[in-house]
Amino acid sequence: MHSFEEIQAAAALLRERLGEAPACALVLGSGLGGFADELERPVALSYKEIAGFPLSTAPGHAGRFVAGYVEGVKVLAMQGRFHCYEGWDASQIAFPVRVLRAYGVKVLLLTNAAGGVNTDFRPGDFMLIRDHINLSGRNPLVGANDERIGPRFPDMSKAYDPALRELAKGAARDLEIGLHEGVYAWFLGPSFETPAEIRMARTLGADAVGMSTVPEVIAAVHCGMRVLGISCITNLAAGILDQPISGDEVLEISAKKRPEFSALVKAIIARIGAEDAALAGMPRGAAWRS
Ligand code: HPA
């Protein structure tokens, strides 16, 4: 686990290289990283330059922060994320999130590619994450707890901020982009699930499955950030159709949906920017109020 001092040092580097912290940071999922190239007046900082930072190895993931503007609102994108299936410990995945919080970011918008478990979903649909189920057996908060970062036993009953979800639904409505809302189940991967595992996930209440997002969400809620999650359903999960699932298909569909996804994310960022004054009051007990 990284120390409080390492987190503060990395945050200081972000401040020095990328300027004042934006209200909102984005974690870009598989095939969606290109969104960072659409930011206006971009400034990048490679993960390689940050002491203690993991380096992403997953296909479709670069490894850098890009700060820039969307309709005049500053935002920071993580172009490249970390997954436990790459061999990272869940606590290492918490580090970038904690660095963002120490830098001053209050809202974390996470995106991912996911398999549709809900049989009403179609490839290319979007789903707002209402809640998650952790089926990985991993948790980024295992180990000693530093109270300066967050509490030992953080509440997860509203992990996906209800007000931000309403804001996202409003943005989707205005753009006439369909947006389901549902529960995301985290499987460790990297093998795709079996049909029996998908039936189990559906019985447990999952609408989508994926191999990311949940460790970042747990870390973000722990350190007092407000979280929004959006899945791009790239395929129907195992066993729904009589056809294999491939990583190439996941990247192909998420890349194809990028224009629509970009429009939705931009509209959400613009709204967060507009409501920043109202959102500035952090609802949770956080050690890092700014
Ligand atoms: N399972 C797990 N992760 C995924 C899937 C899936 O079907 N599709 C995209 N990411």
Tab-separated table of N, CA, C and O in Angstrom, residues 8-51:
chain	number	residue	atom	x	y	z
A	8	GLN	N	0.480	12.328	-1.349
A	8	GLN	CA	0.608	13.792	-1.359
A	8	GLN	C	1.665	14.248	-2.380
A	8	GLN	O	1.478	15.254	-3.077
A	9	ALA	N	2.765	13.496	-2.470
A	9	ALA	CA	3.840	13.870	-3.403
A	9	ALA	C	3.348	13.774	-4.847
A	9	ALA	O	3.615	14.658	-5.673
A	10	ALA	N	2.620	12.706	-5.151
A	10	ALA	CA	2.099	12.541	-6.515
A	10	ALA	C	1.083	13.652	-6.822
A	10	ALA	O	1.064	14.205	-7.932
A	11	ALA	N	0.253	13.992	-5.825
A	11	ALA	CA	-0.748	15.050	-6.029
A	11	ALA	C	-0.055	16.393	-6.279
A	11	ALA	O	-0.501	17.191	-7.119
A	12	ALA	N	1.058	16.624	-5.586
A	12	ALA	CA	1.811	17.875	-5.776
A	12	ALA	C	2.358	17.958	-7.198
A	12	ALA	O	2.363	19.030	-7.824
A	13	LEU	N	2.785	16.807	-7.732
A	13	LEU	CA	3.293	16.787	-9.113
A	13	LEU	C	2.162	17.107	-10.107
A	13	LEU	O	2.356	17.867	-11.060
A	14	LEU	N	0.990	16.553	-9.866
A	14	LEU	CA	-0.153	16.858	-10.740
A	14	LEU	C	-0.459	18.358	-10.708
A	14	LEU	O	-0.704	18.979	-11.747
A	15	ARG	N	-0.406	18.935	-9.510
A	15	ARG	CA	-0.708	20.364	-9.354
A	15	ARG	C	0.319	21.202	-10.114
A	15	ARG	O	-0.022	22.158	-10.809
A	16	GLU	N	1.574	20.787	-10.012
A	16	GLU	CA	2.668	21.526	-10.665
A	16	GLU	C	2.562	21.439	-12.191
A	16	GLU	O	2.709	22.430	-12.895
A	17	ARG	N	2.229	20.252	-12.688
A	17	ARG	CA	2.246	20.035	-14.137
A	17	ARG	C	0.915	20.325	-14.820
A	17	ARG	O	0.871	20.658	-16.010
A	18	LEU	N	-0.182	20.153	-14.088
A	18	LEU	CA	-1.505	20.264	-14.720
A	18	LEU	C	-2.325	21.431	-14.188
A	18	LEU	O	-3.468	21.625	-14.591
A	19	GLY	N	-1.761	22.194	-13.259
A	19	GLY	CA	-2.463	23.362	-12.724
A	19	GLY	C	-3.500	22.977	-11.671
A	19	GLY	O	-3.513	21.850	-11.179
A	20	GLU	N	-4.385	23.927	-11.385
A	20	GLU	CA	-5.425	23.708	-10.361
A	20	GLU	C	-6.258	22.476	-10.673
A	20	GLU	O	-6.565	22.207	-11.838
A	21	ALA	N	-6.668	21.763	-9.651
A	21	ALA	CA	-7.469	20.551	-9.856
A	21	ALA	C	-8.851	20.893	-10.405
A	21	ALA	O	-9.482	21.841	-9.947
A	22	PRO	N	-9.323	20.119	-11.395
A	22	PRO	CA	-10.709	20.281	-11.840
A	22	PRO	C	-11.653	19.636	-10.828
A	22	PRO	O	-11.222	18.827	-9.999
A	23	ALA	N	-12.934	19.968	-10.907
A	23	ALA	CA	-13.913	19.352	-10.003
A	23	ALA	C	-14.080	17.868	-10.310
A	23	ALA	O	-14.323	17.064	-9.423
A	24	CYS	N	-13.898	17.525	-11.589
A	24	CYS	CA	-14.272	16.181	-12.044
A	24	CYS	C	-13.127	15.500	-12.791
A	24	CYS	O	-12.464	16.138	-13.612
A	25	ALA	N	-12.892	14.235	-12.487
A	25	ALA	CA	-11.927	13.439	-13.262
A	25	ALA	C	-12.646	12.241	-13.862
A	25	ALA	O	-13.657	11.770	-13.322
A	26	LEU	N	-12.105	11.777	-14.981
A	26	LEU	CA	-12.711	10.673	-15.718
A	26	LEU	C	-11.751	9.500	-15.766
A	26	LEU	O	-10.558	9.698	-16.012
A	27	VAL	N	-12.266	8.299	-15.569
A	27	VAL	CA	-11.473	7.102	-15.830
A	27	VAL	C	-12.058	6.476	-17.085
A	27	VAL	O	-13.257	6.161	-17.123
A	28	LEU	N	-11.228	6.353	-18.101
A	28	LEU	CA	-11.734	5.919	-19.412
A	28	LEU	C	-11.521	4.426	-19.612
A	28	LEU	O	-10.415	3.914	-19.484
A	29	GLY	N	-12.583	3.728	-19.925
A	29	GLY	CA	-12.556	2.278	-20.075
A	29	GLY	C	-12.095	1.827	-21.449
A	29	GLY	O	-11.783	2.636	-22.324
A	30	SER	N	-12.098	0.494	-21.637
A	30	SER	CA	-11.614	-0.133	-22.872
A	30	SER	C	-12.256	0.476	-24.112
A	30	SER	O	-13.484	0.535	-24.209
A	31	GLY	N	-11.407	0.930	-25.031
A	31	GLY	CA	-11.889	1.462	-26.299
A	31	GLY	C	-12.437	2.878	-26.195
A	31	GLY	O	-12.804	3.479	-27.194
A	32	LEU	N	-12.498	3.437	-24.963
A	32	LEU	CA	-13.082	4.763	-24.771
A	32	LEU	C	-12.007	5.812	-24.464
A	32	LEU	O	-12.315	7.003	-24.310
A	33	GLY	N	-10.751	5.364	-24.402
A	33	GLY	CA	-9.634	6.251	-24.041
A	33	GLY	C	-9.465	7.411	-25.006
A	33	GLY	O	-8.939	8.457	-24.634
A	34	GLY	N	-9.916	7.224	-26.261
A	34	GLY	CA	-9.789	8.277	-27.266
A	34	GLY	C	-10.513	9.555	-26.880
A	34	GLY	O	-10.232	10.618	-27.439
A	35	PHE	N	-11.414	9.471	-25.908
A	35	PHE	CA	-12.127	10.666	-25.465
A	35	PHE	C	-11.142	11.744	-25.032
A	35	PHE	O	-11.383	12.944	-25.247
A	36	ALA	N	-10.031	11.318	-24.443
A	36	ALA	CA	-9.035	12.286	-23.944
A	36	ALA	C	-8.478	13.136	-25.089
A	36	ALA	O	-8.077	14.283	-24.877
A	37	ASP	N	-8.469	12.577	-26.309
A	37	ASP	CA	-7.939	13.323	-27.466
A	37	ASP	C	-8.900	14.423	-27.911
A	37	ASP	O	-8.557	15.246	-28.746
A	38	GLU	N	-10.119	14.397	-27.375
A	38	GLU	CA	-11.099	15.417	-27.764
A	38	GLU	C	-11.089	16.629	-26.832
A	38	GLU	O	-11.822	17.581	-27.063
A	39	LEU	N	-10.275	16.572	-25.783
A	39	LEU	CA	-10.240	17.698	-24.848
A	39	LEU	C	-9.569	18.904	-25.504
A	39	LEU	O	-8.616	18.757	-26.274
A	40	GLU	N	-10.085	20.085	-25.171
A	40	GLU	CA	-9.477	21.315	-25.690
A	40	GLU	C	-8.290	21.709	-24.803
A	40	GLU	O	-8.320	21.477	-23.604
A	41	ARG	N	-7.301	22.333	-25.389
A	41	ARG	CA	-6.085	22.794	-24.704
A	41	ARG	C	-5.505	21.706	-23.783
A	41	ARG	O	-5.307	21.908	-22.583
A	42	PRO	N	-5.229	20.514	-24.351
A	42	PRO	CA	-4.798	19.399	-23.494
A	42	PRO	C	-3.362	19.553	-22.971
A	42	PRO	O	-2.501	20.080	-23.663
A	43	VAL	N	-3.162	19.086	-21.758
A	43	VAL	CA	-1.812	18.965	-21.172
A	43	VAL	C	-1.738	17.556	-20.593
A	43	VAL	O	-2.612	17.153	-19.833
A	44	ALA	N	-0.684	16.799	-20.987
A	44	ALA	CA	-0.600	15.400	-20.552
A	44	ALA	C	0.511	15.193	-19.538
A	44	ALA	O	1.508	15.923	-19.532
A	45	LEU	N	0.315	14.213	-18.701
A	45	LEU	CA	1.354	13.786	-17.754
A	45	LEU	C	1.350	12.259	-17.760
A	45	LEU	O	0.343	11.619	-17.415
A	46	SER	N	2.484	11.687	-18.187
A	46	SER	CA	2.572	10.232	-18.291
A	46	SER	C	2.674	9.600	-16.902
A	46	SER	O	3.334	10.138	-16.010
A	47	TYR	N	2.018	8.455	-16.729
A	47	TYR	CA	2.094	7.741	-15.444
A	47	TYR	C	3.555	7.418	-15.106
A	47	TYR	O	3.916	7.353	-13.932
A	48	LYS	N	4.375	7.229	-16.152
A	48	LYS	CA	5.791	6.876	-15.936
A	48	LYS	C	6.533	7.940	-15.132
A	48	LYS	O	7.518	7.653	-14.478
A	49	GLU	N	6.047	9.180	-15.219
A	49	GLU	CA	6.735	10.282	-14.538
A	49	GLU	C	6.345	10.395	-13.061
A	49	GLU	O	6.889	11.229	-12.345
A	50	ILE	N	5.368	9.591	-12.639
A	50	ILE	CA	4.845	9.723	-11.271
A	50	ILE	C	5.356	8.567	-10.420
A	50	ILE	O	5.061	7.401	-10.707
A	51	ALA	N	6.125	8.899	-9.382
A	51	ALA	CA	6.699	7.857	-8.515
A	51	ALA	C	5.588	7.026	-7.900
A	51	ALA	O	4.601	7.565	-7.401
